[in-house]
JSON list of C-alpha atoms in Angstrom, two decimals:
[
{"chain": "A", "resi": 178, "resn": "MET", "atom": "CA", "xyz": [109.72, 291.35, 96.96]},
{"chain": "A", "resi": 179, "resn": "THR", "atom": "CA", "xyz": [110.76, 291.07, 93.29]},
{"chain": "A", "resi": 180, "resn": "VAL", "atom": "CA", "xyz": [112.43, 287.86, 93.74]},
{"chain": "A", "resi": 181, "resn": "LEU", "atom": "CA", "xyz": [109.43, 286.62, 95.88]},
{"chain": "A", "resi": 182, "resn": "THR", "atom": "CA", "xyz": [107.12, 287.63, 93.24]},
{"chain": "A", "resi": 183, "resn": "TRP", "atom": "CA", "xyz": [109.16, 286.15, 90.54]},
{"chain": "A", "resi": 184, "resn": "SER", "atom": "CA", "xyz": [109.42, 282.71, 92.43]},
{"chain": "A", "resi": 185, "resn": "GLN", "atom": "CA", "xyz": [105.55, 282.77, 92.80]},
{"chain": "A", "resi": 186, "resn": "ARG", "atom": "CA", "xyz": [105.08, 283.14, 89.18]},
{"chain": "A", "resi": 187, "resn": "VAL", "atom": "CA", "xyz": [107.52, 280.42, 88.42]},
{"chain": "A", "resi": 188, "resn": "VAL", "atom": "CA", "xyz": [105.75, 277.98, 90.89]},
{"chain": "A", "resi": 189, "resn": "SER", "atom": "CA", "xyz": [102.43, 278.98, 89.52]},
{"chain": "A", "resi": 190, "resn": "LYS", "atom": "CA", "xyz": [103.30, 278.44, 85.95]},
{"chain": "A", "resi": 191, "resn": "ILE", "atom": "CA", "xyz": [104.73, 274.93, 86.86]},
{"chain": "A", "resi": 192, "resn": "LEU", "atom": "CA", "xyz": [101.73, 273.96, 88.84]},
{"chain": "A", "resi": 193, "resn": "MET", "atom": "CA", "xyz": [99.55, 275.24, 85.91]},
{"chain": "A", "resi": 194, "resn": "ARG", "atom": "CA", "xyz": [101.39, 273.06, 83.32]},
{"chain": "A", "resi": 195, "resn": "MET", "atom": "CA", "xyz": [101.48, 269.90, 85.65]},
{"chain": "A", "resi": 196, "resn": "SER", "atom": "CA", "xyz": [97.52, 270.29, 86.32]},
{"chain": "A", "resi": 197, "resn": "SER", "atom": "CA", "xyz": [96.83, 270.86, 82.76]},
{"chain": "A", "resi": 198, "resn": "ARG", "atom": "CA", "xyz": [98.60, 268.08, 80.99]},
{"chain": "A", "resi": 199, "resn": "PRO", "atom": "CA", "xyz": [96.31, 265.23, 82.64]},
{"chain": "A", "resi": 200, "resn": "ILE", "atom": "CA", "xyz": [93.18, 267.23, 81.67]},
{"chain": "A", "resi": 201, "resn": "ASP", "atom": "CA", "xyz": [94.61, 267.38, 78.08]},
{"chain": "A", "resi": 202, "resn": "ARG", "atom": "CA", "xyz": [95.33, 263.86, 77.93]},
{"chain": "A", "resi": 203, "resn": "GLU", "atom": "CA", "xyz": [91.88, 263.19, 79.45]},
{"chain": "A", "resi": 204, "resn": "ARG", "atom": "CA", "xyz": [90.19, 265.16, 76.71]},
{"chain": "A", "resi": 205, "resn": "ALA", "atom": "CA", "xyz": [92.20, 263.80, 73.90]},
{"chain": "A", "resi": 206, "resn": "THR", "atom": "CA", "xyz": [91.23, 260.20, 75.13]},
{"chain": "A", "resi": 207, "resn": "ALA", "atom": "CA", "xyz": [87.53, 261.27, 75.61]},
{"chain": "A", "resi": 208, "resn": "SER", "atom": "CA", "xyz": [87.58, 262.62, 72.01]},
{"chain": "A", "resi": 209, "resn": "LEU", "atom": "CA", "xyz": [89.13, 259.47, 70.61]},
{"chain": "A", "resi": 210, "resn": "ASP", "atom": "CA", "xyz": [86.73, 257.32, 72.75]},
{"chain": "A", "resi": 211, "resn": "GLY", "atom": "CA", "xyz": [83.79, 259.15, 70.97]},
{"chain": "A", "resi": 212, "resn": "VAL", "atom": "CA", "xyz": [85.20, 258.17, 67.60]},
{"chain": "A", "resi": 213, "resn": "ASN", "atom": "CA", "xyz": [85.70, 254.49, 68.62]},
{"chain": "A", "resi": 214, "resn": "SER", "atom": "CA", "xyz": [82.35, 254.53, 70.26]},
{"chain": "A", "resi": 215, "resn": "ASN", "atom": "CA", "xyz": [80.50, 255.87, 67.22]},
{"chain": "A", "resi": 216, "resn": "THR", "atom": "CA", "xyz": [82.34, 253.16, 64.94]},
{"chain": "A", "resi": 217, "resn": "ARG", "atom": "CA", "xyz": [81.35, 250.45, 67.21]},
{"chain": "A", "resi": 218, "resn": "LEU", "atom": "CA", "xyz": [77.60, 251.58, 67.48]},
{"chain": "A", "resi": 219, "resn": "THR", "atom": "CA", "xyz": [77.35, 251.69, 63.90]},
{"chain": "A", "resi": 220, "resn": "ALA", "atom": "CA", "xyz": [79.01, 248.21, 63.58]},
{"chain": "A", "resi": 221, "resn": "VAL", "atom": "CA", "xyz": [76.70, 246.60, 65.92]},
{"chain": "A", "resi": 222, "resn": "THR", "atom": "CA", "xyz": [73.48, 248.38, 64.84]},
{"chain": "A", "resi": 223, "resn": "GLY", "atom": "CA", "xyz": [74.49, 247.28, 61.32]},
{"chain": "A", "resi": 224, "resn": "ALA", "atom": "CA", "xyz": [74.79, 243.64, 62.39]},
{"chain": "A", "resi": 225, "resn": "VAL", "atom": "CA", "xyz": [71.37, 243.79, 63.96]},
{"chain": "A", "resi": 226, "resn": "LEU", "atom": "CA", "xyz": [69.88, 245.39, 60.62]},
{"chain": "A", "resi": 227, "resn": "VAL", "atom": "CA", "xyz": [71.55, 242.52, 58.75]},
{"chain": "A", "resi": 228, "resn": "ILE", "atom": "CA", "xyz": [69.52, 239.94, 60.58]},
{"chain": "A", "resi": 229, "resn": "LEU", "atom": "CA", "xyz": [66.40, 241.96, 60.43]},
{"chain": "A", "resi": 230, "resn": "LEU", "atom": "CA", "xyz": [66.57, 242.76, 56.90]},
{"chain": "A", "resi": 231, "resn": "ALA", "atom": "CA", "xyz": [67.52, 238.91, 56.13]},
{"chain": "A", "resi": 232, "resn": "ALA", "atom": "CA", "xyz": [64.29, 237.95, 57.89]},
{"chain": "A", "resi": 233, "resn": "LEU", "atom": "CA", "xyz": [62.61, 240.60, 55.97]},
{"chain": "A", "resi": 234, "resn": "GLY", "atom": "CA", "xyz": [63.78, 239.32, 52.80]},
{"chain": "A", "resi": 235, "resn": "VAL", "atom": "CA", "xyz": [62.53, 235.66, 53.76]},
{"chain": "A", "resi": 236, "resn": "THR", "atom": "CA", "xyz": [58.95, 236.92, 53.67]},
{"chain": "A", "resi": 237, "resn": "ILE", "atom": "CA", "xyz": [59.25, 237.88, 50.05]},
{"chain": "A", "resi": 238, "resn": "LEU", "atom": "CA", "xyz": [59.53, 234.24, 49.34]},
{"chain": "A", "resi": 239, "resn": "GLY", "atom": "CA", "xyz": [55.89, 234.04, 50.04]},
{"chain": "A", "resi": 240, "resn": "ILE", "atom": "CA", "xyz": [54.82, 237.51, 49.89]},
{"chain": "A", "resi": 241, "resn": "HIS", "atom": "CA", "xyz": [51.07, 236.96, 49.60]},
{"chain": "A", "resi": 242, "resn": "ARG", "atom": "CA", "xyz": [51.00, 234.54, 52.59]},
{"chain": "A", "resi": 243, "resn": "LEU", "atom": "CA", "xyz": [53.61, 236.17, 54.80]},
{"chain": "A", "resi": 244, "resn": "LEU", "atom": "CA", "xyz": [52.57, 240.00, 54.01]},
{"chain": "A", "resi": 245, "resn": "PRO", "atom": "CA", "xyz": [51.50, 240.57, 57.69]},
{"chain": "A", "resi": 246, "resn": "ALA", "atom": "CA", "xyz": [54.89, 239.43, 58.79]},
{"chain": "A", "resi": 247, "resn": "HIS", "atom": "CA", "xyz": [56.65, 241.28, 56.13]},
{"chain": "A", "resi": 248, "resn": "PHE", "atom": "CA", "xyz": [54.97, 244.67, 57.40]},
{"chain": "A", "resi": 249, "resn": "LEU", "atom": "CA", "xyz": [55.68, 243.66, 61.26]},
{"chain": "A", "resi": 250, "resn": "ILE", "atom": "CA", "xyz": [59.40, 243.04, 60.46]},
{"chain": "A", "resi": 251, "resn": "GLY", "atom": "CA", "xyz": [59.67, 246.16, 58.51]},
{"chain": "A", "resi": 252, "resn": "PHE", "atom": "CA", "xyz": [58.19, 248.40, 61.38]},
{"chain": "A", "resi": 253, "resn": "LEU", "atom": "CA", "xyz": [60.60, 246.51, 63.84]},
{"chain": "A", "resi": 254, "resn": "ALA", "atom": "CA", "xyz": [63.50, 247.51, 61.56]},
{"chain": "A", "resi": 255, "resn": "ILE", "atom": "CA", "xyz": [62.69, 251.10, 61.32]},
{"chain": "A", "resi": 256, "resn": "PRO", "atom": "CA", "xyz": [64.03, 252.46, 64.65]},
{"chain": "A", "resi": 257, "resn": "PRO", "atom": "CA", "xyz": [67.20, 250.32, 64.38]},
{"chain": "A", "resi": 258, "resn": "LEU", "atom": "CA", "xyz": [67.65, 251.85, 60.85]},
{"chain": "A", "resi": 259, "resn": "ALA", "atom": "CA", "xyz": [67.19, 255.39, 62.09]},
{"chain": "A", "resi": 260, "resn": "LEU", "atom": "CA", "xyz": [69.78, 254.85, 64.63]},
{"chain": "A", "resi": 261, "resn": "LYS", "atom": "CA", "xyz": [72.25, 253.52, 62.05]},
{"chain": "A", "resi": 262, "resn": "LEU", "atom": "CA", "xyz": [71.59, 256.36, 59.69]},
{"chain": "A", "resi": 263, "resn": "GLY", "atom": "CA", "xyz": [72.10, 258.72, 62.91]},
{"chain": "A", "resi": 264, "resn": "SER", "atom": "CA", "xyz": [75.44, 257.22, 63.84]},
{"chain": "A", "resi": 265, "resn": "THR", "atom": "CA", "xyz": [76.84, 257.33, 60.16]},
{"chain": "A", "resi": 266, "resn": "GLY", "atom": "CA", "xyz": [75.13, 260.85, 59.62]},
{"chain": "A", "resi": 267, "resn": "TYR", "atom": "CA", "xyz": [76.94, 262.09, 62.84]},
{"chain": "A", "resi": 268, "resn": "ARG", "atom": "CA", "xyz": [80.24, 260.80, 61.69]},
{"chain": "A", "resi": 269, "resn": "PHE", "atom": "CA", "xyz": [79.73, 262.26, 58.29]},
{"chain": "A", "resi": 270, "resn": "MET", "atom": "CA", "xyz": [79.11, 265.73, 59.89]},
{"chain": "A", "resi": 271, "resn": "ARG", "atom": "CA", "xyz": [81.86, 265.70, 62.20]},
{"chain": "A", "resi": 272, "resn": "TYR", "atom": "CA", "xyz": [84.37, 264.47, 59.52]},
{"chain": "A", "resi": 273, "resn": "TYR", "atom": "CA", "xyz": [83.33, 267.21, 57.05]},
{"chain": "A", "resi": 274, "resn": "SER", "atom": "CA", "xyz": [83.15, 269.98, 59.64]},
{"chain": "A", "resi": 275, "resn": "GLY", "atom": "CA", "xyz": [86.71, 269.44, 60.19]},
{"chain": "A", "resi": 276, "resn": "ASP", "atom": "CA", "xyz": [86.95, 267.87, 63.79]},
{"chain": "A", "resi": 277, "resn": "PRO", "atom": "CA", "xyz": [90.25, 266.64, 64.09]},
{"chain": "A", "resi": 278, "resn": "ARG", "atom": "CA", "xyz": [89.63, 263.35, 65.80]},
{"chain": "A", "resi": 279, "resn": "TYR", "atom": "CA", "xyz": [87.24, 262.09, 62.96]},
{"chain": "A", "resi": 280, "resn": "ARG", "atom": "CA", "xyz": [89.51, 263.42, 60.38]},
{"chain": "A", "resi": 281, "resn": "ALA", "atom": "CA", "xyz": [92.52, 261.52, 61.93]},
{"chain": "A", "resi": 282, "resn": "ALA", "atom": "CA", "xyz": [90.25, 258.48, 61.85]},
{"chain": "A", "resi": 283, "resn": "GLY", "atom": "CA", "xyz": [90.09, 258.97, 58.08]},
{"chain": "A", "resi": 284, "resn": "PRO", "atom": "CA", "xyz": [87.11, 258.12, 55.49]},
{"chain": "A", "resi": 285, "resn": "PRO", "atom": "CA", "xyz": [86.02, 255.04, 53.91]},
{"chain": "A", "resi": 286, "resn": "THR", "atom": "CA", "xyz": [87.55, 254.09, 50.57]},
{"chain": "A", "resi": 287, "resn": "PRO", "atom": "CA", "xyz": [86.41, 256.28, 47.60]},
{"chain": "A", "resi": 288, "resn": "PHE", "atom": "CA", "xyz": [84.20, 253.49, 46.32]},
{"chain": "A", "resi": 289, "resn": "LEU", "atom": "CA", "xyz": [82.30, 253.17, 49.58]},
{"chain": "A", "resi": 290, "resn": "ARG", "atom": "CA", "xyz": [82.13, 256.87, 49.94]},
{"chain": "A", "resi": 291, "resn": "LEU", "atom": "CA", "xyz": [80.28, 256.98, 46.52]},
{"chain": "A", "resi": 292, "resn": "LEU", "atom": "CA", "xyz": [78.15, 253.93, 47.41]},
{"chain": "A", "resi": 293, "resn": "ALA", "atom": "CA", "xyz": [76.91, 255.46, 50.74]},
{"chain": "A", "resi": 294, "resn": "PRO", "atom": "CA", "xyz": [74.39, 258.03, 49.24]},
{"chain": "A", "resi": 295, "resn": "LEU", "atom": "CA", "xyz": [73.00, 255.20, 47.14]},
{"chain": "A", "resi": 296, "resn": "VAL", "atom": "CA", "xyz": [72.48, 252.98, 50.25]},
{"chain": "A", "resi": 297, "resn": "VAL", "atom": "CA", "xyz": [70.71, 255.84, 52.09]},
{"chain": "A", "resi": 298, "resn": "VAL", "atom": "CA", "xyz": [68.51, 256.94, 49.24]},
{"chain": "A", "resi": 299, "resn": "SER", "atom": "CA", "xyz": [67.53, 253.35, 47.89]},
{"chain": "A", "resi": 300, "resn": "THR", "atom": "CA", "xyz": [66.81, 252.42, 51.71]},
{"chain": "A", "resi": 301, "resn": "ILE", "atom": "CA", "xyz": [64.61, 255.38, 52.34]},
{"chain": "A", "resi": 302, "resn": "VAL", "atom": "CA", "xyz": [62.77, 254.76, 49.18]},
{"chain": "A", "resi": 303, "resn": "VAL", "atom": "CA", "xyz": [62.08, 251.12, 49.92]},
{"chain": "A", "resi": 304, "resn": "PHE", "atom": "CA", "xyz": [60.66, 251.95, 53.33]},
{"chain": "A", "resi": 305, "resn": "ALA", "atom": "CA", "xyz": [58.65, 254.93, 52.13]},
{"chain": "A", "resi": 306, "resn": "THR", "atom": "CA", "xyz": [57.03, 252.96, 49.28]},
{"chain": "A", "resi": 307, "resn": "GLY", "atom": "CA", "xyz": [56.42, 250.25, 51.69]},
{"chain": "A", "resi": 308, "resn": "LEU", "atom": "CA", "xyz": [54.83, 252.41, 54.17]},
{"chain": "A", "resi": 309, "resn": "GLU", "atom": "CA", "xyz": [52.62, 254.14, 51.32]},
{"chain": "A", "resi": 310, "resn": "LEU", "atom": "CA", "xyz": [51.19, 250.76, 50.47]},
{"chain": "A", "resi": 311, "resn": "TRP", "atom": "CA", "xyz": [50.70, 249.83, 54.07]},
{"chain": "A", "resi": 312, "resn": "PHE", "atom": "CA", "xyz": [48.63, 253.12, 54.69]},
{"chain": "A", "resi": 313, "resn": "PHE", "atom": "CA", "xyz": [46.90, 253.33, 51.51]},
{"chain": "A", "resi": 314, "resn": "GLY", "atom": "CA", "xyz": [46.90, 250.08, 49.67]},
{"chain": "A", "resi": 315, "resn": "LEU", "atom": "CA", "xyz": [45.96, 250.67, 45.86]},
{"chain": "A", "resi": 316, "resn": "ARG", "atom": "CA", "xyz": [44.15, 253.76, 46.44]},
{"chain": "A", "resi": 317, "resn": "PHE", "atom": "CA", "xyz": [46.69, 255.77, 44.41]},
{"chain": "A", "resi": 318, "resn": "GLY", "atom": "CA", "xyz": [47.17, 253.12, 41.72]},
{"chain": "A", "resi": 319, "resn": "SER", "atom": "CA", "xyz": [49.39, 250.07, 41.34]},
{"chain": "A", "resi": 320, "resn": "ILE", "atom": "CA", "xyz": [52.48, 252.31, 40.54]},
{"chain": "A", "resi": 321, "resn": "TRP", "atom": "CA", "xyz": [53.33, 252.06, 44.04]},
{"chain": "A", "resi": 322, "resn": "ILE", "atom": "CA", "xyz": [53.97, 248.31, 43.85]},
{"chain": "A", "resi": 323, "resn": "ALA", "atom": "CA", "xyz": [56.08, 248.64, 40.95]},
{"chain": "A", "resi": 324, "resn": "ALA", "atom": "CA", "xyz": [58.00, 251.64, 42.62]},
{"chain": "A", "resi": 325, "resn": "HIS", "atom": "CA", "xyz": [58.48, 249.30, 45.64]},
{"chain": "A", "resi": 326, "resn": "LYS", "atom": "CA", "xyz": [59.57, 246.21, 43.65]},
{"chain": "A", "resi": 327, "resn": "LEU", "atom": "CA", "xyz": [61.97, 248.23, 41.51]},
{"chain": "A", "resi": 328, "resn": "SER", "atom": "CA", "xyz": [63.44, 250.25, 44.53]},
{"chain": "A", "resi": 329, "resn": "PHE", "atom": "CA", "xyz": [63.83, 246.85, 46.49]},
{"chain": "A", "resi": 330, "resn": "MET", "atom": "CA", "xyz": [65.87, 245.27, 43.47]},
{"chain": "A", "resi": 331, "resn": "ALA", "atom": "CA", "xyz": [68.20, 248.29, 43.36]},
{"chain": "A", "resi": 332, "resn": "TRP", "atom": "CA", "xyz": [68.43, 248.45, 47.17]},
{"chain": "A", "resi": 333, "resn": "LEU", "atom": "CA", "xyz": [69.44, 244.61, 47.20]},
{"chain": "A", "resi": 334, "resn": "VAL", "atom": "CA", "xyz": [72.35, 245.03, 44.95]},
{"chain": "A", "resi": 335, "resn": "ILE", "atom": "CA", "xyz": [73.47, 248.18, 46.46]},
{"chain": "A", "resi": 336, "resn": "ALA", "atom": "CA", "xyz": [73.17, 247.16, 50.03]},
{"chain": "A", "resi": 337, "resn": "GLY", "atom": "CA", "xyz": [74.51, 243.61, 49.42]},
{"chain": "A", "resi": 338, "resn": "VAL", "atom": "CA", "xyz": [77.74, 245.53, 48.12]},
{"chain": "A", "resi": 339, "resn": "HIS", "atom": "CA", "xyz": [77.65, 247.62, 51.06]},
{"chain": "A", "resi": 340, "resn": "VAL", "atom": "CA", "xyz": [77.09, 244.78, 53.58]},
{"chain": "A", "resi": 341, "resn": "LEU", "atom": "CA", "xyz": [79.86, 242.58, 52.01]},
{"chain": "A", "resi": 342, "resn": "ALA", "atom": "CA", "xyz": [82.42, 245.45, 52.02]},
{"chain": "A", "resi": 343, "resn": "HIS", "atom": "CA", "xyz": [81.89, 246.01, 55.64]},
{"chain": "A", "resi": 344, "resn": "ALA", "atom": "CA", "xyz": [81.16, 242.39, 56.85]},
{"chain": "A", "resi": 345, "resn": "GLY", "atom": "CA", "xyz": [84.77, 241.68, 58.13]},
{"chain": "A", "resi": 346, "resn": "ARG", "atom": "CA", "xyz": [85.02, 244.92, 60.07]},
{"chain": "A", "resi": 347, "resn": "THR", "atom": "CA", "xyz": [81.45, 244.58, 61.44]},
{"chain": "A", "resi": 348, "resn": "LEU", "atom": "CA", "xyz": [82.06, 241.04, 62.78]},
{"chain": "A", "resi": 349, "resn": "GLU", "atom": "CA", "xyz": [85.14, 242.17, 64.25]},
{"chain": "A", "resi": 350, "resn": "LEU", "atom": "CA", "xyz": [83.80, 245.05, 66.09]},
{"chain": "A", "resi": 351, "resn": "THR", "atom": "CA", "xyz": [80.64, 243.34, 67.22]},
{"chain": "A", "resi": 352, "resn": "GLY", "atom": "CA", "xyz": [82.62, 240.48, 68.61]},
{"chain": "A", "resi": 353, "resn": "GLN", "atom": "CA", "xyz": [84.58, 243.01, 70.56]},
{"chain": "A", "resi": 354, "resn": "GLU", "atom": "CA", "xyz": [81.49, 244.71, 71.85]},
{"chain": "A", "resi": 355, "resn": "LEU", "atom": "CA", "xyz": [80.00, 241.24, 72.98]},
{"chain": "A", "resi": 356, "resn": "SER", "atom": "CA", "xyz": [83.00, 240.63, 74.99]},
{"chain": "A", "resi": 357, "resn": "SER", "atom": "CA", "xyz": [83.41, 244.10, 76.48]},
{"chain": "A", "resi": 358, "resn": "GLY", "atom": "CA", "xyz": [82.20, 245.12, 79.65]},
{"chain": "A", "resi": 359, "resn": "SER", "atom": "CA", "xyz": [82.92, 248.85, 79.82]},
{"chain": "A", "resi": 360, "resn": "GLY", "atom": "CA", "xyz": [80.57, 251.51, 80.73]},
{"chain": "A", "resi": 361, "resn": "ARG", "atom": "CA", "xyz": [80.70, 252.87, 77.25]},
{"chain": "A", "resi": 362, "resn": "TRP", "atom": "CA", "xyz": [79.44, 249.42, 75.90]},
{"chain": "A", "resi": 363, "resn": "MET", "atom": "CA", "xyz": [76.56, 249.73, 78.13]},
{"chain": "A", "resi": 364, "resn": "SER", "atom": "CA", "xyz": [75.63, 252.91, 76.88]},
{"chain": "A", "resi": 365, "resn": "ARG", "atom": "CA", "xyz": [75.65, 251.58, 73.20]},
{"chain": "A", "resi": 366, "resn": "ARG", "atom": "CA", "xyz": [73.93, 248.49, 74.17]},
{"chain": "A", "resi": 367, "resn": "SER", "atom": "CA", "xyz": [71.15, 250.65, 75.66]},
{"chain": "A", "resi": 368, "resn": "LEU", "atom": "CA", "xyz": [70.83, 252.61, 72.33]},
{"chain": "A", "resi": 369, "resn": "VAL", "atom": "CA", "xyz": [70.63, 249.34, 70.41]},
{"chain": "A", "resi": 370, "resn": "VAL", "atom": "CA", "xyz": [68.26, 247.59, 72.82]},
{"chain": "A", "resi": 371, "resn": "GLY", "atom": "CA", "xyz": [66.08, 250.81, 72.92]},
{"chain": "A", "resi": 372, "resn": "SER", "atom": "CA", "xyz": [65.97, 250.89, 69.22]},
{"chain": "A", "resi": 373, "resn": "LEU", "atom": "CA", "xyz": [64.71, 247.28, 69.18]},
{"chain": "A", "resi": 374, "resn": "VAL", "atom": "CA", "xyz": [62.15, 247.93, 71.83]},
{"chain": "A", "resi": 375, "resn": "ALA", "atom": "CA", "xyz": [60.93, 250.97, 69.99]},
{"chain": "A", "resi": 376, "resn": "GLY", "atom": "CA", "xyz": [60.68, 248.78, 66.88]},
{"chain": "A", "resi": 377, "resn": "LEU", "atom": "CA", "xyz": [58.76, 246.29, 68.70]},
{"chain": "A", "resi": 378, "resn": "VAL", "atom": "CA", "xyz": [56.21, 248.79, 70.06]},
{"chain": "A", "resi": 379, "resn": "LEU", "atom": "CA", "xyz": [55.96, 250.36, 66.60]},
{"chain": "A", "resi": 380, "resn": "ALA", "atom": "CA", "xyz": [55.28, 246.91, 65.07]},
{"chain": "A", "resi": 381, "resn": "LEU", "atom": "CA", "xyz": [52.52, 246.06, 67.62]},
{"chain": "A", "resi": 382, "resn": "ALA", "atom": "CA", "xyz": [50.89, 249.52, 67.27]},
{"chain": "A", "resi": 383, "resn": "SER", "atom": "CA", "xyz": [50.69, 248.79, 63.54]},
{"chain": "A", "resi": 384, "resn": "LEU", "atom": "CA", "xyz": [48.44, 245.86, 64.44]},
{"chain": "A", "resi": 385, "resn": "THR", "atom": "CA", "xyz": [45.77, 248.25, 65.45]},
{"chain": "A", "resi": 386, "resn": "TYR", "atom": "CA", "xyz": [45.43, 249.68, 61.80]},
{"chain": "A", "resi": 387, "resn": "ALA", "atom": "CA", "xyz": [43.54, 247.40, 59.19]},
{"chain": "A", "resi": 388, "resn": "SER", "atom": "CA", "xyz": [46.00, 248.08, 56.24]},
{"chain": "A", "resi": 389, "resn": "PRO", "atom": "CA", "xyz": [44.07, 247.69, 52.99]},
{"chain": "A", "resi": 390, "resn": "PHE", "atom": "CA", "xyz": [47.02, 246.15, 51.35]},
{"chain": "A", "resi": 391, "resn": "ILE", "atom": "CA", "xyz": [47.06, 243.27, 53.89]},
{"chain": "A", "resi": 392, "resn": "PHE", "atom": "CA", "xyz": [43.56, 242.42, 52.34]},
{"chain": "A", "resi": 393, "resn": "PHE", "atom": "CA", "xyz": [44.91, 242.91, 48.80]},
{"chain": "A", "resi": 394, "resn": "GLY", "atom": "CA", "xyz": [47.76, 240.45, 49.74]},
{"chain": "A", "resi": 395, "resn": "ASP", "atom": "CA", "xyz": [45.34, 237.89, 51.14]},
{"chain": "A", "resi": 396, "resn": "GLY", "atom": "CA", "xyz": [43.02, 237.95, 48.40]}
]
């Protein structure tokens, strides 16, 4: 009985090890895929935002005439912008909470790590002051126009450096995504397309509100 019991235990341990290895491998692969998926989602969303924000910048060249288009594109960009902030914020949280997969992937360079908070803050201020003007016009004074202009100039420099620093990597990852047909790409594409659809709905919904600043711009 003792020999039989011992043999059963040995066989049981061998089977447990054999069955656990694929599971461990699968979990490790899934974790690594999660990091890569987050990186690619951030890159593709960033590429979409570059196009939208470039179009937004074009409207500034004739802001009085193109002010309605300026607001529409701004609303269209809000959901993709939220997605981009969400994906980078998630990576930030996982990295600084000590997740081994995100720690292994490593952080950006020290310069880009210092630049990132400035990108986030300046972007939020630009959109927040723009929304204030859209909602209230000059009800609370022209200081909001000055705040929007100054924050935009600061954002233009900061975001420009950010985009140039990530341009090569963003183009590379976006190209890989466009040529990929994997299931994970489909889910990432759904998020990006969904954010654009949400932006379109938000932009169309904004047409139902007669912004006082639109009239100021036309005047």
